[in-house]
Amino acid sequence: MASLAATLPSTRRSWRNPSALPGFGLSLGFTLFYLTAIVLVPLIALVIRPWEIGWSGFYEVLTDARVLHALKLSFGGAAVAALINSVFGLLVAWVLVRYRFPGKRIVDAVVDLPFALPTAVAGIALSALYAPRGWLGAPLMEMGIRVAYTPFGVILALTFIGLPFVVRTLQPVMLELGKDSEEAAATLGASRFQTLRRVVLPALTPALLTGTAMAFARAVGEYGSVIFIAGNLPGISEIAPLLIIIKLNENNYAAATAIGVIMLAASFVLLLGLNMLQAWSARR
Amino acid sequence: MKRPLAPTKDHWLVRWTLTLIALGFIGLFLVLPLAVVFHDALGDGLDAALAAIREPEALAAVRLTILAAAIAVPLNAVFGVAASWAIAKFDFRGKGFLVTLIDLPFSVSPVVSGLVYVLVFGLQGWLGPWLAEHDIKVIFALPGIVLATIFVTFPFVARELIPLMTDQGRDEEEAAVSLGANGWATFRRVTLPNIKWGLLYGVLLCNARAMGEFGAVSVVSGHIRGLTETMPLHIEALYNDYQYSAAFAVASVLALLALVTLILKSLLEWRFADEISAAHHH
């Protein structure tokens, strides 16, 4: 942008390039006002709040065993769910892009279900499905696997909401990839497996990482789909967002905001990482 | 003689196995939970399910959900159009940073999205004492619910329109302006017809999320039955009261909304693939 501005026959360097179109001031002004009022000011209110209790108070809240466990479960569970989604998301995207089968369009549309289905509905449905007497919970219990009211239940719910992120990020890249490089690899004598591992997978890696990171970011803060199946036992299956609500209800604002700030910081870091990932994949 | 395998095709056994695993995963993880909602809604029979939806508290929840979405979605749509006009049609410094800020609410936990408004408008918040003095209720009332809904659905329309309008460039608008059209006429007669399907797509997704939002609204609602309970909160209350069939009956209404959203979304993607955002061409 700056270099373009420098080439223009303008006597002074401006922070924007001149344009023949009207409405710049109005549209940007409204955008900045709305963004500031709705997003930035409230977020600042959160960021400065915990410092009322000082560093030591902040540290004390976050090293409390219950808080620490909730944070570990939210981040750890989200990481495991994102990993599961990276494997199955890659598989589902491959099948949807490369193979033909009846009902493919419907299956493709169904992938977006976790985006469209309200989290509370997903939450009670998963809970009913995996409860000890549920359709899937009962056979699993007989096999000795308990899902509901355990960390497994948390991971399951986080997997549910994360799948579309991986599939939807991979699909356009796979479509664009075409078959030329695969044909070239095969012509040069590579086996199908070698082609996939050395040619296709590296080309998909940036998108796969982006999708997985998006699934992780969404899962870390997830609340509605988790709380019903988790059972919310402190120190076992209690997630960080729920603990924020519990602390708020106890009027313990210091603790609620301290956990909130940690989660917000994680969102910032993830967003930054995602931007870098996307810049990287755009270069490739 | 056996025909050699096409070099870019997977062996039929691989194809079949992968397809079956993918379908099995989607069936088990996505379709089965949806089926449970409708099955359990009818647990006490159709009449009981319909009665649960016609309860005064359930109807109040439906009204509140529609009202909150009816305020939040148009506001975010106007914002989305304004933001993408500024970002797609003009060059200015800090554009990338602005886009990142607009995307920010997507990666913030819904509970944190509700929490921030409690810290501004709640009794112990910045404006709390002043609001209490003037008898204005924001938290545990409609304004708080609307604000939380706006926050979580903030980027939906903007995120659809920014890439679309960037792709379309500004030639058509510049032609209109040079022929003497004013800004508003240019937008209404040139830009709007170009982006209408993308706008509708964004509004559709924004509305689905607005009506289904749970975590953020849960923090600011106060859970007053018949007054500040949206449909998702009402479902939670019924479920925690062990009224499972009633909870699933109300949930099935939201599940139907999700299905309609998915169908409309797919139709838009198939019919107007070139006229909605470049990210959805499949």
Tab-separated table of C-alpha atoms in Angstrom, chain B residues 6-262:
chain	number	residue	atom	x	y	z
B	6	ALA	CA	-5.310	-44.666	-13.330
B	7	PRO	CA	-2.376	-43.009	-11.576
B	8	THR	CA	-4.471	-40.431	-9.731
B	9	LYS	CA	-7.205	-42.813	-8.623
B	10	ASP	CA	-7.224	-44.654	-5.339
B	11	HIS	CA	-7.750	-48.422	-5.403
B	12	TRP	CA	-11.453	-49.293	-5.172
B	13	LEU	CA	-10.879	-50.980	-1.829
B	14	VAL	CA	-9.320	-47.781	-0.458
B	15	ARG	CA	-12.167	-45.719	-1.897
B	16	TRP	CA	-14.811	-47.932	-0.348
B	17	THR	CA	-13.099	-48.115	3.033
B	18	LEU	CA	-12.520	-44.369	3.293
B	19	THR	CA	-16.050	-43.552	2.137
B	20	LEU	CA	-17.529	-45.936	4.678
B	21	ILE	CA	-15.396	-44.514	7.501
B	22	ALA	CA	-16.360	-40.953	6.534
B	23	LEU	CA	-20.050	-41.787	6.304
B	24	GLY	CA	-19.896	-43.745	9.548
B	25	PHE	CA	-18.191	-40.868	11.345
B	26	ILE	CA	-20.722	-38.321	10.058
B	27	GLY	CA	-23.640	-40.634	10.835
B	28	LEU	CA	-22.439	-41.406	14.341
B	29	PHE	CA	-21.199	-37.963	15.290
B	30	LEU	CA	-23.559	-35.601	13.455
B	31	VAL	CA	-26.756	-37.333	12.341
B	32	LEU	CA	-27.401	-39.488	15.392
B	33	PRO	CA	-27.487	-36.540	17.860
B	34	LEU	CA	-29.990	-34.809	15.574
B	35	ALA	CA	-32.124	-37.961	15.422
B	36	VAL	CA	-32.090	-38.186	19.222
B	37	VAL	CA	-33.551	-34.675	19.493
B	38	PHE	CA	-36.626	-35.553	17.446
B	39	HIS	CA	-36.967	-39.038	18.939
B	40	ASP	CA	-36.841	-37.835	22.531
B	41	ALA	CA	-39.117	-34.878	21.779
B	42	LEU	CA	-41.824	-37.449	21.103
B	43	GLY	CA	-40.959	-39.439	24.242
B	44	ASP	CA	-44.277	-38.542	25.876
B	45	GLY	CA	-46.174	-38.453	22.597
B	46	LEU	CA	-46.887	-35.754	20.045
B	47	ASP	CA	-49.561	-34.034	22.141
B	48	ALA	CA	-47.202	-33.605	25.080
B	49	ALA	CA	-44.534	-32.234	22.770
B	50	LEU	CA	-46.910	-29.692	21.252
B	51	ALA	CA	-48.163	-28.767	24.721
B	52	ALA	CA	-44.587	-28.149	25.881
B	53	ILE	CA	-44.051	-25.746	22.986
B	54	ARG	CA	-47.370	-23.966	23.718
B	55	GLU	CA	-46.575	-23.394	27.413
B	56	PRO	CA	-46.697	-19.653	28.189
B	57	GLU	CA	-43.061	-19.734	29.332
B	58	ALA	CA	-41.992	-21.513	26.156
B	59	LEU	CA	-43.871	-18.995	24.016
B	60	ALA	CA	-42.291	-16.125	25.959
B	61	ALA	CA	-38.890	-17.687	25.240
B	62	VAL	CA	-39.722	-17.941	21.540
B	63	ARG	CA	-40.784	-14.282	21.472
B	64	LEU	CA	-37.634	-13.131	23.271
B	65	THR	CA	-35.414	-15.179	20.950
B	66	ILE	CA	-37.065	-13.690	17.862
B	67	LEU	CA	-36.945	-10.170	19.326
B	68	ALA	CA	-33.240	-10.377	20.201
B	69	ALA	CA	-32.396	-11.729	16.738
B	70	ALA	CA	-34.625	-9.124	15.074
B	71	ILE	CA	-32.543	-6.365	16.696
B	72	ALA	CA	-29.092	-7.962	16.516
B	73	VAL	CA	-29.136	-9.327	12.966
B	74	PRO	CA	-30.115	-6.098	11.110
B	75	LEU	CA	-27.578	-4.099	13.123
B	76	ASN	CA	-24.800	-6.545	12.264
B	77	ALA	CA	-25.955	-6.600	8.638
B	78	VAL	CA	-25.689	-2.798	8.390
B	79	PHE	CA	-22.297	-2.977	10.071
B	80	GLY	CA	-21.187	-5.729	7.701
B	81	VAL	CA	-22.142	-3.704	4.632
B	82	ALA	CA	-20.492	-0.524	5.978
B	83	ALA	CA	-17.307	-2.333	6.993
B	84	SER	CA	-16.948	-4.164	3.689
B	85	TRP	CA	-17.652	-0.961	1.721
B	86	ALA	CA	-14.817	0.789	3.558
B	87	ILE	CA	-12.457	-2.194	3.398
B	88	ALA	CA	-13.157	-3.468	-0.125
B	89	LYS	CA	-13.610	-0.200	-2.010
B	90	PHE	CA	-10.811	1.894	-0.481
B	91	ASP	CA	-7.113	1.545	0.264
B	92	PHE	CA	-5.937	2.706	3.635
B	93	ARG	CA	-3.330	1.808	6.189
B	94	GLY	CA	-4.147	-0.661	8.950
B	95	LYS	CA	-6.740	-2.501	6.882
B	96	GLY	CA	-5.388	-5.934	7.791
B	97	PHE	CA	-5.455	-5.055	11.473
B	98	LEU	CA	-9.037	-3.824	11.192
B	99	VAL	CA	-10.112	-7.106	9.568
B	100	THR	CA	-8.431	-9.030	12.384
B	101	LEU	CA	-10.301	-6.976	14.984
B	102	ILE	CA	-13.605	-7.633	13.205
B	103	ASP	CA	-12.852	-11.372	13.297
B	104	LEU	CA	-11.965	-11.266	16.983
B	105	PRO	CA	-15.423	-12.136	18.436
B	106	PHE	CA	-15.263	-15.460	16.558
B	107	SER	CA	-12.401	-16.687	18.684
B	108	VAL	CA	-13.628	-15.312	22.026
B	109	SER	CA	-15.399	-17.816	24.270
B	110	PRO	CA	-19.164	-17.171	24.405
B	111	VAL	CA	-18.969	-17.041	28.196
B	112	VAL	CA	-16.259	-14.366	28.022
B	113	SER	CA	-18.442	-12.467	25.510
B	114	GLY	CA	-21.180	-12.315	28.132
B	115	LEU	CA	-18.765	-11.592	30.963
B	116	VAL	CA	-17.419	-8.410	29.333
B	117	TYR	CA	-20.880	-6.818	29.350
B	118	VAL	CA	-21.379	-7.715	33.011
B	119	LEU	CA	-18.141	-5.826	33.685
B	120	VAL	CA	-19.426	-2.739	31.849
B	121	PHE	CA	-23.125	-2.701	32.752
B	122	GLY	CA	-23.411	-5.017	35.785
B	123	LEU	CA	-23.920	-3.728	39.338
B	124	GLN	CA	-20.190	-4.077	40.006
B	125	GLY	CA	-19.320	-2.816	36.524
B	126	TRP	CA	-18.205	0.571	35.171
B	127	LEU	CA	-21.663	1.973	34.486
B	128	GLY	CA	-23.510	-0.189	37.043
B	129	PRO	CA	-24.002	2.413	39.808
B	130	TRP	CA	-25.076	5.125	37.336
B	131	LEU	CA	-27.540	2.769	35.604
B	132	ALA	CA	-28.976	1.676	38.956
B	133	GLU	CA	-29.447	5.327	39.975
B	134	HIS	CA	-31.410	6.016	36.815
B	135	ASP	CA	-33.303	2.740	37.061
B	136	ILE	CA	-32.039	1.409	33.720
B	137	LYS	CA	-31.633	-2.346	33.499
B	138	VAL	CA	-29.144	-3.733	30.995
B	139	ILE	CA	-27.843	-6.901	32.617
B	140	PHE	CA	-30.541	-9.470	33.444
B	141	ALA	CA	-32.779	-7.692	30.917
B	142	LEU	CA	-33.374	-7.414	27.171
B	143	PRO	CA	-30.573	-4.892	26.382
B	144	GLY	CA	-27.933	-7.210	27.844
B	145	ILE	CA	-29.281	-10.189	25.916
B	146	VAL	CA	-29.284	-8.161	22.691
B	147	LEU	CA	-25.739	-6.861	23.298
B	148	ALA	CA	-24.384	-10.352	23.978
B	149	THR	CA	-26.124	-11.630	20.836
B	150	ILE	CA	-24.650	-8.791	18.760
B	151	PHE	CA	-21.172	-9.574	20.094
B	152	VAL	CA	-21.180	-13.279	19.225
B	153	THR	CA	-22.658	-12.716	15.753
B	154	PHE	CA	-20.604	-9.576	15.093
B	155	PRO	CA	-18.374	-10.812	12.211
B	156	PHE	CA	-20.860	-13.039	10.331
B	157	VAL	CA	-22.073	-10.624	7.622
B	158	ALA	CA	-18.811	-8.660	7.351
B	159	ARG	CA	-16.818	-11.848	6.898
B	160	GLU	CA	-19.021	-12.934	3.958
B	161	LEU	CA	-19.035	-9.545	2.258
B	162	ILE	CA	-15.397	-8.402	2.608
B	163	PRO	CA	-13.887	-11.110	0.330
B	164	LEU	CA	-16.852	-10.917	-2.058
B	165	MET	CA	-16.679	-7.142	-2.509
B	166	THR	CA	-12.878	-7.220	-2.710
B	167	ASP	CA	-13.174	-9.753	-5.541
B	168	GLN	CA	-15.694	-7.595	-7.362
B	169	GLY	CA	-13.386	-4.567	-7.286
B	170	ARG	CA	-14.610	-1.016	-7.764
B	171	ASP	CA	-14.794	-0.588	-11.556
B	172	GLU	CA	-18.583	-0.734	-11.736
B	173	GLU	CA	-19.035	1.775	-8.914
B	174	GLU	CA	-16.444	4.116	-10.396
B	175	ALA	CA	-18.265	3.951	-13.746
B	176	ALA	CA	-21.560	4.807	-12.053
B	177	VAL	CA	-20.047	7.741	-10.175
B	178	SER	CA	-18.314	9.090	-13.270
B	179	LEU	CA	-21.667	8.965	-15.079
B	180	GLY	CA	-23.068	11.221	-12.413
B	181	ALA	CA	-24.727	8.856	-9.935
B	182	ASN	CA	-24.493	9.925	-6.312
B	183	GLY	CA	-23.096	7.636	-3.615
B	184	TRP	CA	-26.389	6.300	-2.351
B	185	ALA	CA	-27.741	5.593	-5.857
B	186	THR	CA	-24.459	3.862	-6.744
B	187	PHE	CA	-24.716	1.625	-3.720
B	188	ARG	CA	-28.394	0.828	-4.227
B	189	ARG	CA	-28.339	0.303	-7.996
B	190	VAL	CA	-24.838	-1.119	-8.574
B	191	THR	CA	-23.348	-2.601	-5.401
B	192	LEU	CA	-26.431	-4.034	-3.729
B	193	PRO	CA	-27.544	-6.156	-6.732
B	194	ASN	CA	-24.000	-7.550	-6.889
B	195	ILE	CA	-23.846	-8.537	-3.241
B	196	LYS	CA	-27.459	-9.434	-2.457
B	197	TRP	CA	-26.963	-13.206	-2.383
B	198	GLY	CA	-23.782	-12.913	-0.355
B	199	LEU	CA	-25.578	-10.582	2.038
B	200	LEU	CA	-28.468	-13.017	2.373
B	201	TYR	CA	-25.993	-15.840	3.015
B	202	GLY	CA	-24.317	-13.870	5.785
B	203	VAL	CA	-27.649	-12.851	7.322
B	204	LEU	CA	-28.788	-16.495	7.288
B	205	LEU	CA	-25.727	-17.676	9.226
B	206	CYS	CA	-25.881	-14.651	11.524
B	207	ASN	CA	-29.527	-15.362	12.348
B	208	ALA	CA	-28.937	-19.067	13.036
B	209	ARG	CA	-26.231	-18.215	15.535
B	210	ALA	CA	-28.229	-15.331	17.052
B	211	MET	CA	-31.261	-17.517	17.750
B	212	GLY	CA	-29.176	-20.401	19.050
B	213	GLU	CA	-26.670	-18.511	21.196
B	214	PHE	CA	-26.424	-19.967	24.660
B	215	GLY	CA	-23.204	-19.260	26.573
B	216	ALA	CA	-23.036	-15.483	26.177
B	217	VAL	CA	-26.754	-14.988	26.759
B	218	SER	CA	-26.630	-17.317	29.753
B	219	VAL	CA	-24.193	-14.979	31.546
B	220	VAL	CA	-26.239	-11.805	31.067
B	221	SER	CA	-29.781	-13.223	31.238
B	222	GLY	CA	-30.349	-13.832	34.929
B	223	HIS	CA	-32.582	-16.801	33.969
B	224	ILE	CA	-35.908	-15.261	34.946
B	225	ARG	CA	-38.572	-17.620	33.652
B	226	GLY	CA	-40.971	-16.108	31.177
B	227	LEU	CA	-39.002	-12.853	31.177
B	228	THR	CA	-35.304	-13.182	30.312
B	229	GLU	CA	-35.140	-16.786	29.110
B	230	THR	CA	-34.405	-17.289	25.426
B	231	MET	CA	-35.211	-20.643	23.819
B	232	PRO	CA	-31.781	-22.202	24.493
B	233	LEU	CA	-31.972	-21.067	28.131
B	234	HIS	CA	-35.500	-22.430	28.439
B	235	ILE	CA	-34.259	-25.776	27.118
B	236	GLU	CA	-31.545	-25.797	29.768
B	237	ALA	CA	-34.040	-24.965	32.528
B	238	LEU	CA	-36.427	-27.735	31.448
B	239	TYR	CA	-33.583	-30.225	31.144
B	240	ASN	CA	-32.240	-29.388	34.602
B	241	ASP	CA	-35.810	-29.796	35.934
B	242	TYR	CA	-35.795	-33.368	34.575
B	243	GLN	CA	-38.556	-32.441	32.104
B	244	TYR	CA	-36.625	-34.220	29.349
B	245	SER	CA	-39.398	-34.614	26.794
B	246	ALA	CA	-40.399	-30.962	27.122
B	247	ALA	CA	-36.760	-29.899	26.809
B	248	PHE	CA	-36.341	-31.946	23.640
B	249	ALA	CA	-39.663	-30.680	22.281
B	250	VAL	CA	-38.453	-27.071	22.490
B	251	ALA	CA	-35.031	-28.209	21.258
B	252	SER	CA	-36.632	-29.797	18.209
B	253	VAL	CA	-37.974	-26.372	17.199
B	254	LEU	CA	-34.412	-25.022	17.207
B	255	ALA	CA	-33.200	-28.167	15.439
B	256	LEU	CA	-35.782	-27.543	12.711
B	257	LEU	CA	-34.498	-23.986	12.411
B	258	ALA	CA	-30.987	-25.410	12.001
B	259	LEU	CA	-32.187	-27.789	9.274
B	260	VAL	CA	-33.972	-25.011	7.393
B	261	THR	CA	-30.825	-22.893	7.676
B	262	LEU	CA	-28.710	-25.729	6.268
